[in-house]
Structures are given as C-alpha cells and as structure tokens.
Amino acid sequence: MTVITNHMPTAELQALDAAHHMHPFTANGELSQKGARIITRADGVHLTDSEGHQILDAMAGLWCVNIGYGREELAEVAARQMRELPYYNTFFQTTHVPAIALAAKVAELAPGDLNNVFFAGSGSEANDTNIRMVRHYWALKGKPSKSVIISRKNAYHGSSVGSGSLGGMSGMHAQGGMPIPDIHHINQPNWWAEGGDMPPEEFGLQRARELEEAILELGEDRVAAFIAEPVQGAGGVIVAPDSYWPEIQRICDKYEILLIADEVICGFGRTGNWFGCETLNIRPDIMTIAKGLSSGYAPIGGSIVSDEVASVIAGDEFNHGYTYSGHPVAAAVALENLRILEEENILGHVRDVAAPYLKQKWEALTDHPLVGEAKIVGMMGSIALTPNKETRAAFASDAGTVGYICRERCFANNLVMRHVGDRMIISPPLVITQEQIDVLIERAVNSLDECHAELKKQDLLHSA
Ligand SMILES: *Cc1c(COP(=O)(O)O)cnc(C)c1O
C-alpha cells in the first residue's frame, strides 16, 4: 500500500487526489486541471498548506472550528476514549457515559425546556431526524395530516435528500430528485438584494408574513413546522431586519406550528451566546446542532428537543437512529470542547472583545468602492459587492463571477474568505485576537483592491 505522507511533492498529491477523490460541492473535472489546495496542518486560526503558506482561516473550516485548531486536550480525550470504549451503540436499551454526559451538558446549556437530545453524526442527519420527528409528533397527537414543513428559499439545512429538500438551494434541488413532498419554501429576508424601495423593517415584516400566508394557503391542519437558521449562513450570512423574528414567533405561536431553529452555525458561541436563538430572542421547539458542538474535531450533530415534543415522542417506538448516534469518541470530544468554551470564557471573549472589535472594522469596509452593505452578528459577517451602492445593483455578469474573483484574491493573500454569489462571508474561530482581526481586515482590503483592479481590467464593473 502506498503510504501517503505530507512530504510528497504537491503535484504528486494533487495528481492522486484528481485520480481518486470526488470532492463535495465541486466541479471535479475542472478541479483536476487546476489541482486542489492541500492543507497539511493547522494551529489557532492558521492553516498551513503543502507549499508552506500560512493562511488565516476566516471561515473556521466550514463554520465549525469555534475553539481554533490545535487543542491538545481534544486529542487526549479522543485517545483516552478510544482506549476505554471506542464504540458502542445507543440502540436496544443501552447507553454509555460520553453520550449521557454530553446530553446532560447540552440540556443544561440549552434555553427553556429544551432538555432532550437525539444524537446524529452531522447536521444533515439531525435535520432528517427533525423531519421525521415533527411529522411523527403530529401523528401521535392524532393529526397525521400535519406533515408540511415550511422553510425558506436559499436556506441551508444539509445535503442529504431530506435536509437538502428542507434547504432552499435551487442548484441542489435541480439534481437528484429533490425536494421530497410536503416541503414548502417562502422567501428569505434578504433586504439588500430583494427589498427594493421598501424600508428594511417594513420588508422584514412582509417577509415574515409570508409564513402566515403560506399557513393559511396550505391550511393550518397541514402544517407541521417552520424551520430556519437564526442567521442564514451558507445563503450568504443574511441578517434579517429586526422586525422579522418577533413576527415569525408570533405566527408560530398563533397557529401552533413547531419552530425548528437550525443552530448548526449559530450554536455554541458564534453569535455571542450559546445559541443564536438567545441573541435573536426566538423560542424554538427543536434546535439542530452540529459543527461548533465539537468545534469540528469529530463528526457529531443532534436535535435538542423540548420537553413537550419529547414526551409525545416517548409514547411510541421511534423507528429511527444512526449507527453513530452519540458515538462515544465524538461525544467525549464534544464534551471537552464545551468544557473549553465554558472554562476559558470564550463567549465572554466574543461578546466583550472580538465581536465588538470585528464589527467596527467590518462595517468600515463599506468605505471601499466595491462594498455595499456590511452585516455582522457576533462572529459571522458578510459584505455585498456591488457596482453601484446607491441603487444596490447586482453585477451584470453571472452571479458569483465577481465573488469568485474576490475569493481567489483572498487566497493569494493568505486569507480564507468564502463567496456566496457576489457576497463575501466570514466566520472566523471565536478565539481570534484583535491583532489577528487587524490582519484579517488588512488582507481583506488588499484583496478587495486587487479584485477592484481586476474588474476594471476585465470590464466587469457594470450593473445588471
Ligand atoms: C452545515 C449546515 C448543516 C449541515 O451540516 P452537515 O454536518 O454538513 O451535515 C445544516 N444546517 C446548517 C445551518 C448548516 O450550516
């Protein structure tokens, strides 16, 4: 067997990657020509690639490495747990200490009566659980017709058939026979792109009331739940106007629709509280968790379920679960991650130091000629690139053309910043320092300058 080491030349590794590795969300033919970037190590907020570049990871991997890279404690805990009990399941009336301890800890951290945890291996799996759980809940309550779940366009809830259907990504729905039946999508509260001449607060109310319209149109007896991310992440870090969430909450309460908050990104400190729902004052019946739960050190996700829903589900055998539900190594790693978040007061660092500092610097990016709005909640932010700030115009080029150019400039400047269409987004590790935020912003500005020059050169500074 070939031993694949970090010391092979980059080109050889890229050739092997191109020959055998199918990447997610990637045009693999195109990537084979170009060669994938190979990350070899990481520490704190920095990645190292196979060419020795030190890259500031302003995305915390995929929004998940909340405590930063390179924490020995998690490696220690994983090794210890593997030696003691590497695997056992939680089916068939069995349990183990890591799953018990993590469920109890998550229940302690979660607000209100969200005291019950169903484990999964990922956010996608957890949302699949949610689809079945809310439908089964209503069936057990004698209302099996309540099976429709309302979600939002451009939402991201995962990539399995169920969770990808819940999500509102049209590019995903176009492939592989999605969405599944009884998922309904309403518009997102993206004022910059879709608000027209309306003031943001009025627009926020209008978009929230689409939920009420959908419930009335579908029939109250058909609707099981509404699912949304407190702050839309992969859709471009879309922060709803302040009027939006109180109205959504009012509507869910009025029609007794279960509210599922997808906290996969917002959870575990990203918005400055344990959960995005606390920051935005939302009272969900179920929360989806993953990513920051283990800071990405081990794959684990789950659903945090209210006492009311859990007690109904407890009345029957729930024919659902995953081999790795509550996996002992992943659960032990997650528990250690939560210990570090708590004992090192990392949420305090976010609230008092990192988030206020980043907000001030981030919002100042609107001084740049390419940047329209800048949005930020805690440690997740976005900027809209535009050829005309006054009219909030989109570029005449295909959506994403400009964002891609900007992202490539960021990489060239040793900064990972993602693009969603022509919005640039960040979600750095929560432990980032003020000095590192300065570097992040400096590299972002340089990249924006270079992008601007490139757009002029390619004659792309035109409004749609
Ligand atoms: C990433 C993400 C998911 C899916 O999680 P996976 O672990 O990739 O399956 C679900 N919801 C949101 C909001 C996400 O950002």
PDB file of N, CA, C and O in Angstrom, residues 291-355:
ATOM      1  N   LYS A 291     -21.507  21.048  13.813  1.00  0.00           N
ATOM      2  CA  LYS A 291     -20.373  21.972  13.679  1.00  0.00           C
ATOM      3  C   LYS A 291     -19.712  22.368  15.014  1.00  0.00           C
ATOM      4  O   LYS A 291     -18.922  21.611  15.550  1.00  0.00           O
ATOM      5  N   GLY A 292     -20.053  23.534  15.563  1.00  0.00           N
ATOM      6  CA  GLY A 292     -19.392  24.039  16.772  1.00  0.00           C
ATOM      7  C   GLY A 292     -19.563  23.158  18.005  1.00  0.00           C
ATOM      8  O   GLY A 292     -18.858  23.343  18.996  1.00  0.00           O
ATOM      9  N   LEU A 293     -20.493  22.205  17.965  1.00  0.00           N
ATOM     10  CA  LEU A 293     -20.686  21.283  19.087  1.00  0.00           C
ATOM     11  C   LEU A 293     -19.373  20.574  19.432  1.00  0.00           C
ATOM     12  O   LEU A 293     -19.076  20.354  20.604  1.00  0.00           O
ATOM     13  N   SER A 294     -18.608  20.212  18.411  1.00  0.00           N
ATOM     14  CA  SER A 294     -17.308  19.578  18.657  1.00  0.00           C
ATOM     15  C   SER A 294     -16.172  20.432  18.110  1.00  0.00           C
ATOM     16  O   SER A 294     -15.045  19.964  18.007  1.00  0.00           O
ATOM     17  N   SER A 295     -16.481  21.679  17.725  1.00  0.00           N
ATOM     18  CA  SER A 295     -15.523  22.527  17.005  1.00  0.00           C
ATOM     19  C   SER A 295     -14.932  21.801  15.795  1.00  0.00           C
ATOM     20  O   SER A 295     -13.807  22.080  15.380  1.00  0.00           O
ATOM     21  N   GLY A 296     -15.684  20.855  15.251  1.00  0.00           N
ATOM     22  CA  GLY A 296     -15.239  20.144  14.056  1.00  0.00           C
ATOM     23  C   GLY A 296     -14.176  19.083  14.311  1.00  0.00           C
ATOM     24  O   GLY A 296     -13.736  18.421  13.374  1.00  0.00           O
ATOM     25  N   TYR A 297     -13.788  18.872  15.553  1.00  0.00           N
ATOM     26  CA  TYR A 297     -12.741  17.882  15.837  1.00  0.00           C
ATOM     27  C   TYR A 297     -13.247  16.455  15.660  1.00  0.00           C
ATOM     28  O   TYR A 297     -12.443  15.539  15.524  1.00  0.00           O
ATOM     29  N   ALA A 298     -14.549  16.258  15.740  1.00  0.00           N
ATOM     30  CA  ALA A 298     -15.143  14.941  15.491  1.00  0.00           C
ATOM     31  C   ALA A 298     -16.522  15.181  14.895  1.00  0.00           C
ATOM     32  O   ALA A 298     -17.177  16.175  15.218  1.00  0.00           O
ATOM     33  N   PRO A 299     -16.962  14.286  13.993  1.00  0.00           N
ATOM     34  CA  PRO A 299     -18.283  14.490  13.394  1.00  0.00           C
ATOM     35  C   PRO A 299     -19.393  14.117  14.363  1.00  0.00           C
ATOM     36  O   PRO A 299     -19.494  12.964  14.780  1.00  0.00           O
ATOM     37  N   ILE A 300     -20.196  15.099  14.730  1.00  0.00           N
ATOM     38  CA  ILE A 300     -21.345  14.833  15.621  1.00  0.00           C
ATOM     39  C   ILE A 300     -22.370  15.946  15.460  1.00  0.00           C
ATOM     40  O   ILE A 300     -22.013  17.107  15.228  1.00  0.00           O
ATOM     41  N   GLY A 301     -23.622  15.584  15.515  1.00  0.00           N
ATOM     42  CA  GLY A 301     -24.713  16.553  15.453  1.00  0.00           C
ATOM     43  C   GLY A 301     -25.855  16.048  16.302  1.00  0.00           C
ATOM     44  O   GLY A 301     -25.731  15.023  16.979  1.00  0.00           O
ATOM     45  N   GLY A 302     -26.968  16.749  16.249  1.00  0.00           N
ATOM     46  CA  GLY A 302     -28.108  16.286  17.016  1.00  0.00           C
ATOM     47  C   GLY A 302     -29.266  17.260  16.991  1.00  0.00           C
ATOM     48  O   GLY A 302     -29.183  18.340  16.397  1.00  0.00           O
ATOM     49  N   SER A 303     -30.350  16.835  17.627  1.00  0.00           N
ATOM     50  CA  SER A 303     -31.533  17.673  17.776  1.00  0.00           C
ATOM     51  C   SER A 303     -31.769  17.861  19.266  1.00  0.00           C
ATOM     52  O   SER A 303     -31.779  16.882  20.016  1.00  0.00           O
ATOM     53  N   ILE A 304     -31.940  19.118  19.667  1.00  0.00           N
ATOM     54  CA  ILE A 304     -32.321  19.378  21.061  1.00  0.00           C
ATOM     55  C   ILE A 304     -33.829  19.622  21.049  1.00  0.00           C
ATOM     56  O   ILE A 304     -34.319  20.482  20.311  1.00  0.00           O
ATOM     57  N   VAL A 305     -34.530  18.851  21.840  1.00  0.00           N
ATOM     58  CA  VAL A 305     -35.983  18.763  21.714  1.00  0.00           C
ATOM     59  C   VAL A 305     -36.651  19.219  23.012  1.00  0.00           C
ATOM     60  O   VAL A 305     -36.184  18.880  24.113  1.00  0.00           O
ATOM     61  N   SER A 306     -37.756  19.956  22.879  1.00  0.00           N
ATOM     62  CA  SER A 306     -38.472  20.447  24.063  1.00  0.00           C
ATOM     63  C   SER A 306     -39.074  19.279  24.846  1.00  0.00           C
ATOM     64  O   SER A 306     -39.326  18.201  24.297  1.00  0.00           O
ATOM     65  N   ASP A 307     -39.333  19.536  26.130  1.00  0.00           N
ATOM     66  CA  ASP A 307     -39.962  18.504  26.962  1.00  0.00           C
ATOM     67  C   ASP A 307     -41.298  18.070  26.366  1.00  0.00           C
ATOM     68  O   ASP A 307     -41.640  16.887  26.375  1.00  0.00           O
ATOM     69  N   GLU A 308     -42.052  19.044  25.841  1.00  0.00           N
ATOM     70  CA  GLU A 308     -43.385  18.726  25.304  1.00  0.00           C
ATOM     71  C   GLU A 308     -43.274  17.758  24.125  1.00  0.00           C
ATOM     72  O   GLU A 308     -43.934  16.710  24.098  1.00  0.00           O
ATOM     73  N   VAL A 309     -42.425  18.103  23.155  1.00  0.00           N
ATOM     74  CA  VAL A 309     -42.288  17.235  21.972  1.00  0.00           C
ATOM     75  C   VAL A 309     -41.693  15.881  22.378  1.00  0.00           C
ATOM     76  O   VAL A 309     -42.173  14.824  21.960  1.00  0.00           O
ATOM     77  N   ALA A 310     -40.667  15.920  23.230  1.00  0.00           N
ATOM     78  CA  ALA A 310     -40.012  14.665  23.628  1.00  0.00           C
ATOM     79  C   ALA A 310     -40.984  13.745  24.360  1.00  0.00           C
ATOM     80  O   ALA A 310     -40.941  12.521  24.184  1.00  0.00           O
ATOM     81  N   SER A 311     -41.878  14.326  25.178  1.00  0.00           N
ATOM     82  CA  SER A 311     -42.789  13.467  25.942  1.00  0.00           C
ATOM     83  C   SER A 311     -43.798  12.793  25.023  1.00  0.00           C
ATOM     84  O   SER A 311     -44.193  11.648  25.253  1.00  0.00           O
ATOM     85  N   VAL A 312     -44.193  13.470  23.950  1.00  0.00           N
ATOM     86  CA  VAL A 312     -45.102  12.843  22.985  1.00  0.00           C
ATOM     87  C   VAL A 312     -44.376  11.740  22.221  1.00  0.00           C
ATOM     88  O   VAL A 312     -44.891  10.623  22.076  1.00  0.00           O
ATOM     89  N   ILE A 313     -43.159  12.035  21.765  1.00  0.00           N
ATOM     90  CA  ILE A 313     -42.364  11.045  21.018  1.00  0.00           C
ATOM     91  C   ILE A 313     -42.091   9.809  21.895  1.00  0.00           C
ATOM     92  O   ILE A 313     -42.045   8.674  21.410  1.00  0.00           O
ATOM     93  N   ALA A 314     -41.942  10.034  23.198  1.00  0.00           N
ATOM     94  CA  ALA A 314     -41.641   8.937  24.123  1.00  0.00           C
ATOM     95  C   ALA A 314     -42.784   7.921  24.230  1.00  0.00           C
ATOM     96  O   ALA A 314     -42.585   6.803  24.715  1.00  0.00           O
ATOM     97  N   GLY A 315     -43.962   8.304  23.731  1.00  0.00           N
ATOM     98  CA  GLY A 315     -45.126   7.433  23.853  1.00  0.00           C
ATOM     99  C   GLY A 315     -45.156   6.269  22.871  1.00  0.00           C
ATOM    100  O   GLY A 315     -46.074   5.462  22.878  1.00  0.00           O
ATOM    101  N   ASP A 316     -44.157   6.190  22.001  1.00  0.00           N
ATOM    102  CA  ASP A 316     -44.170   5.166  20.945  1.00  0.00           C
ATOM    103  C   ASP A 316     -42.716   4.813  20.643  1.00  0.00           C
ATOM    104  O   ASP A 316     -41.806   5.540  21.026  1.00  0.00           O
ATOM    105  N   GLU A 317     -42.496   3.700  19.943  1.00  0.00           N
ATOM    106  CA  GLU A 317     -41.126   3.439  19.489  1.00  0.00           C
ATOM    107  C   GLU A 317     -40.851   4.322  18.285  1.00  0.00           C
ATOM    108  O   GLU A 317     -41.606   4.298  17.304  1.00  0.00           O
ATOM    109  N   PHE A 318     -39.808   5.121  18.329  1.00  0.00           N
ATOM    110  CA  PHE A 318     -39.428   5.991  17.210  1.00  0.00           C
ATOM    111  C   PHE A 318     -38.475   5.173  16.350  1.00  0.00           C
ATOM    112  O   PHE A 318     -37.356   4.878  16.757  1.00  0.00           O
ATOM    113  N   ASN A 319     -38.938   4.767  15.191  1.00  0.00           N
ATOM    114  CA  ASN A 319     -38.160   3.847  14.355  1.00  0.00           C
ATOM    115  C   ASN A 319     -37.106   4.603  13.561  1.00  0.00           C
ATOM    116  O   ASN A 319     -37.186   4.739  12.342  1.00  0.00           O
ATOM    117  N   HIS A 320     -36.130   5.092  14.263  1.00  0.00           N
ATOM    118  CA  HIS A 320     -35.155   5.990  13.641  1.00  0.00           C
ATOM    119  C   HIS A 320     -33.888   6.031  14.476  1.00  0.00           C
ATOM    120  O   HIS A 320     -33.952   6.001  15.703  1.00  0.00           O
ATOM    121  N   GLY A 321     -32.730   6.120  13.817  1.00  0.00           N
ATOM    122  CA  GLY A 321     -31.472   6.270  14.547  1.00  0.00           C
ATOM    123  C   GLY A 321     -30.309   5.964  13.638  1.00  0.00           C
ATOM    124  O   GLY A 321     -30.485   5.459  12.523  1.00  0.00           O
ATOM    125  N   TYR A 322     -29.122   6.302  14.087  1.00  0.00           N
ATOM    126  CA  TYR A 322     -27.925   6.117  13.290  1.00  0.00           C
ATOM    127  C   TYR A 322     -26.915   5.259  14.056  1.00  0.00           C
ATOM    128  O   TYR A 322     -26.822   5.364  15.281  1.00  0.00           O
ATOM    129  N   THR A 323     -26.157   4.454  13.332  1.00  0.00           N
ATOM    130  CA  THR A 323     -25.112   3.643  13.960  1.00  0.00           C
ATOM    131  C   THR A 323     -24.257   4.504  14.897  1.00  0.00           C
ATOM    132  O   THR A 323     -23.871   4.078  15.975  1.00  0.00           O
ATOM    133  N   TYR A 324     -24.006   5.722  14.430  1.00  0.00           N
ATOM    134  CA  TYR A 324     -23.108   6.591  15.211  1.00  0.00           C
ATOM    135  C   TYR A 324     -23.849   7.630  16.055  1.00  0.00           C
ATOM    136  O   TYR A 324     -23.238   8.608  16.483  1.00  0.00           O
ATOM    137  N   SER A 325     -25.141   7.439  16.316  1.00  0.00           N
ATOM    138  CA  SER A 325     -25.852   8.334  17.238  1.00  0.00           C
ATOM    139  C   SER A 325     -25.170   8.304  18.606  1.00  0.00           C
ATOM    140  O   SER A 325     -25.134   7.254  19.255  1.00  0.00           O
ATOM    141  N   GLY A 326     -24.632   9.426  19.026  1.00  0.00           N
ATOM    142  CA  GLY A 326     -23.975   9.502  20.334  1.00  0.00           C
ATOM    143  C   GLY A 326     -22.651   8.764  20.380  1.00  0.00           C
ATOM    144  O   GLY A 326     -22.217   8.316  21.448  1.00  0.00           O
ATOM    145  N   HIS A 327     -21.979   8.646  19.240  1.00  0.00           N
ATOM    146  CA  HIS A 327     -20.691   7.940  19.167  1.00  0.00           C
ATOM    147  C   HIS A 327     -19.781   8.356  20.341  1.00  0.00           C
ATOM    148  O   HIS A 327     -19.561   9.546  20.561  1.00  0.00           O
ATOM    149  N   PRO A 328     -19.254   7.373  21.106  1.00  0.00           N
ATOM    150  CA  PRO A 328     -18.546   7.736  22.341  1.00  0.00           C
ATOM    151  C   PRO A 328     -17.324   8.641  22.129  1.00  0.00           C
ATOM    152  O   PRO A 328     -17.091   9.542  22.946  1.00  0.00           O
ATOM    153  N   VAL A 329     -16.562   8.410  21.069  1.00  0.00           N
ATOM    154  CA  VAL A 329     -15.379   9.257  20.866  1.00  0.00           C
ATOM    155  C   VAL A 329     -15.810  10.677  20.492  1.00  0.00           C
ATOM    156  O   VAL A 329     -15.319  11.656  21.064  1.00  0.00           O
ATOM    157  N   ALA A 330     -16.761  10.775  19.564  1.00  0.00           N
ATOM    158  CA  ALA A 330     -17.244  12.096  19.159  1.00  0.00           C
ATOM    159  C   ALA A 330     -17.893  12.821  20.341  1.00  0.00           C
ATOM    160  O   ALA A 330     -17.696  14.031  20.530  1.00  0.00           O
ATOM    161  N   ALA A 331     -18.651  12.083  21.149  1.00  0.00           N
ATOM    162  CA  ALA A 331     -19.324  12.706  22.300  1.00  0.00           C
ATOM    163  C   ALA A 331     -18.304  13.182  23.334  1.00  0.00           C
ATOM    164  O   ALA A 331     -18.437  14.281  23.881  1.00  0.00           O
ATOM    165  N   ALA A 332     -17.269  12.383  23.561  1.00  0.00           N
ATOM    166  CA  ALA A 332     -16.237  12.787  24.532  1.00  0.00           C
ATOM    167  C   ALA A 332     -15.503  14.028  24.040  1.00  0.00           C
ATOM    168  O   ALA A 332     -15.214  14.949  24.823  1.00  0.00           O
ATOM    169  N   VAL A 333     -15.223  14.071  22.742  1.00  0.00           N
ATOM    170  CA  VAL A 333     -14.542  15.237  22.161  1.00  0.00           C
ATOM    171  C   VAL A 333     -15.435  16.480  22.275  1.00  0.00           C
ATOM    172  O   VAL A 333     -14.978  17.564  22.649  1.00  0.00           O
ATOM    173  N   ALA A 334     -16.724  16.316  21.975  1.00  0.00           N
ATOM    174  CA  ALA A 334     -17.656  17.439  22.067  1.00  0.00           C
ATOM    175  C   ALA A 334     -17.733  17.963  23.502  1.00  0.00           C
ATOM    176  O   ALA A 334     -17.732  19.173  23.739  1.00  0.00           O
ATOM    177  N   LEU A 335     -17.783  17.044  24.449  1.00  0.00           N
ATOM    178  CA  LEU A 335     -17.868  17.441  25.854  1.00  0.00           C
ATOM    179  C   LEU A 335     -16.631  18.244  26.270  1.00  0.00           C
ATOM    180  O   LEU A 335     -16.750  19.265  26.969  1.00  0.00           O
ATOM    181  N   GLU A 336     -15.478  17.811  25.822  1.00  0.00           N
ATOM    182  CA  GLU A 336     -14.246  18.535  26.135  1.00  0.00           C
ATOM    183  C   GLU A 336     -14.249  19.917  25.469  1.00  0.00           C
ATOM    184  O   GLU A 336     -13.818  20.914  26.047  1.00  0.00           O
ATOM    185  N   ASN A 337     -14.773  19.974  24.245  1.00  0.00           N
ATOM    186  CA  ASN A 337     -14.898  21.257  23.543  1.00  0.00           C
ATOM    187  C   ASN A 337     -15.796  22.216  24.337  1.00  0.00           C
ATOM    188  O   ASN A 337     -15.471  23.396  24.509  1.00  0.00           O
ATOM    189  N   LEU A 338     -16.896  21.697  24.849  1.00  0.00           N
ATOM    190  CA  LEU A 338     -17.808  22.551  25.626  1.00  0.00           C
ATOM    191  C   LEU A 338     -17.145  22.995  26.927  1.00  0.00           C
ATOM    192  O   LEU A 338     -17.330  24.127  27.378  1.00  0.00           O
ATOM    193  N   ARG A 339     -16.362  22.091  27.512  1.00  0.00           N
ATOM    194  CA  ARG A 339     -15.638  22.471  28.737  1.00  0.00           C
ATOM    195  C   ARG A 339     -14.700  23.647  28.442  1.00  0.00           C
ATOM    196  O   ARG A 339     -14.665  24.622  29.200  1.00  0.00           O
ATOM    197  N   ILE A 340     -13.980  23.576  27.339  1.00  0.00           N
ATOM    198  CA  ILE A 340     -13.046  24.651  26.991  1.00  0.00           C
ATOM    199  C   ILE A 340     -13.798  25.947  26.696  1.00  0.00           C
ATOM    200  O   ILE A 340     -13.426  27.016  27.196  1.00  0.00           O
ATOM    201  N   LEU A 341     -14.867  25.850  25.928  1.00  0.00           N
ATOM    202  CA  LEU A 341     -15.661  27.056  25.630  1.00  0.00           C
ATOM    203  C   LEU A 341     -16.116  27.728  26.924  1.00  0.00           C
ATOM    204  O   LEU A 341     -16.061  28.945  27.068  1.00  0.00           O
ATOM    205  N   GLU A 342     -16.537  26.896  27.891  1.00  0.00           N
ATOM    206  CA  GLU A 342     -17.084  27.423  29.131  1.00  0.00           C
ATOM    207  C   GLU A 342     -15.981  27.918  30.070  1.00  0.00           C
ATOM    208  O   GLU A 342     -15.994  29.065  30.509  1.00  0.00           O
ATOM    209  N   GLU A 343     -15.004  27.054  30.338  1.00  0.00           N
ATOM    210  CA  GLU A 343     -13.991  27.412  31.354  1.00  0.00           C
ATOM    211  C   GLU A 343     -13.073  28.530  30.893  1.00  0.00           C
ATOM    212  O   GLU A 343     -12.563  29.293  31.708  1.00  0.00           O
ATOM    213  N   GLU A 344     -12.838  28.634  29.608  1.00  0.00           N
ATOM    214  CA  GLU A 344     -11.986  29.725  29.117  1.00  0.00           C
ATOM    215  C   GLU A 344     -12.808  30.964  28.770  1.00  0.00           C
ATOM    216  O   GLU A 344     -12.277  31.931  28.225  1.00  0.00           O
ATOM    217  N   ASN A 345     -14.081  30.913  29.092  1.00  0.00           N
ATOM    218  CA  ASN A 345     -14.976  32.051  28.854  1.00  0.00           C
ATOM    219  C   ASN A 345     -14.840  32.595  27.440  1.00  0.00           C
ATOM    220  O   ASN A 345     -14.694  33.810  27.221  1.00  0.00           O
ATOM    221  N   ILE A 346     -14.871  31.694  26.478  1.00  0.00           N
ATOM    222  CA  ILE A 346     -14.688  32.112  25.079  1.00  0.00           C
ATOM    223  C   ILE A 346     -15.886  32.939  24.593  1.00  0.00           C
ATOM    224  O   ILE A 346     -15.726  33.864  23.800  1.00  0.00           O
ATOM    225  N   LEU A 347     -17.080  32.656  25.155  1.00  0.00           N
ATOM    226  CA  LEU A 347     -18.217  33.502  24.788  1.00  0.00           C
ATOM    227  C   LEU A 347     -18.038  34.924  25.310  1.00  0.00           C
ATOM    228  O   LEU A 347     -18.430  35.890  24.649  1.00  0.00           O
ATOM    229  N   GLY A 348     -17.421  35.033  26.471  1.00  0.00           N
ATOM    230  CA  GLY A 348     -17.110  36.360  27.013  1.00  0.00           C
ATOM    231  C   GLY A 348     -16.124  37.096  26.114  1.00  0.00           C
ATOM    232  O   GLY A 348     -16.260  38.294  25.873  1.00  0.00           O
ATOM    233  N   HIS A 349     -15.122  36.359  25.615  1.00  0.00           N
ATOM    234  CA  HIS A 349     -14.156  36.949  24.676  1.00  0.00           C
ATOM    235  C   HIS A 349     -14.875  37.456  23.419  1.00  0.00           C
ATOM    236  O   HIS A 349     -14.611  38.560  22.941  1.00  0.00           O
ATOM    237  N   VAL A 350     -15.814  36.639  22.924  1.00  0.00           N
ATOM    238  CA  VAL A 350     -16.580  37.059  21.744  1.00  0.00           C
ATOM    239  C   VAL A 350     -17.354  38.339  22.057  1.00  0.00           C
ATOM    240  O   VAL A 350     -17.244  39.341  21.354  1.00  0.00           O
ATOM    241  N   ARG A 351     -18.124  38.297  23.153  1.00  0.00           N
ATOM    242  CA  ARG A 351     -19.015  39.420  23.476  1.00  0.00           C
ATOM    243  C   ARG A 351     -18.261  40.713  23.785  1.00  0.00           C
ATOM    244  O   ARG A 351     -18.633  41.784  23.333  1.00  0.00           O
ATOM    245  N   ASP A 352     -17.185  40.590  24.588  1.00  0.00           N
ATOM    246  CA  ASP A 352     -16.550  41.805  25.108  1.00  0.00           C
ATOM    247  C   ASP A 352     -15.386  42.284  24.252  1.00  0.00           C
ATOM    248  O   ASP A 352     -15.037  43.455  24.296  1.00  0.00           O
ATOM    249  N   VAL A 353     -14.745  41.374  23.524  1.00  0.00           N
ATOM    250  CA  VAL A 353     -13.516  41.740  22.819  1.00  0.00           C
ATOM    251  C   VAL A 353     -13.667  41.559  21.299  1.00  0.00           C
ATOM    252  O   VAL A 353     -13.673  42.547  20.543  1.00  0.00           O
ATOM    253  N   ALA A 354     -13.782  40.322  20.871  1.00  0.00           N
ATOM    254  CA  ALA A 354     -13.643  40.026  19.438  1.00  0.00           C
ATOM    255  C   ALA A 354     -14.793  40.595  18.601  1.00  0.00           C
ATOM    256  O   ALA A 354     -14.551  41.247  17.581  1.00  0.00           O
ATOM    257  N   ALA A 355     -16.033  40.345  19.030  1.00  0.00           N
ATOM    258  CA  ALA A 355     -17.170  40.752  18.193  1.00  0.00           C
ATOM    259  C   ALA A 355     -17.293  42.278  18.064  1.00  0.00           C
ATOM    260  O   ALA A 355     -17.465  42.778  16.952  1.00  0.00           O
TER     261      ALA A 355
END
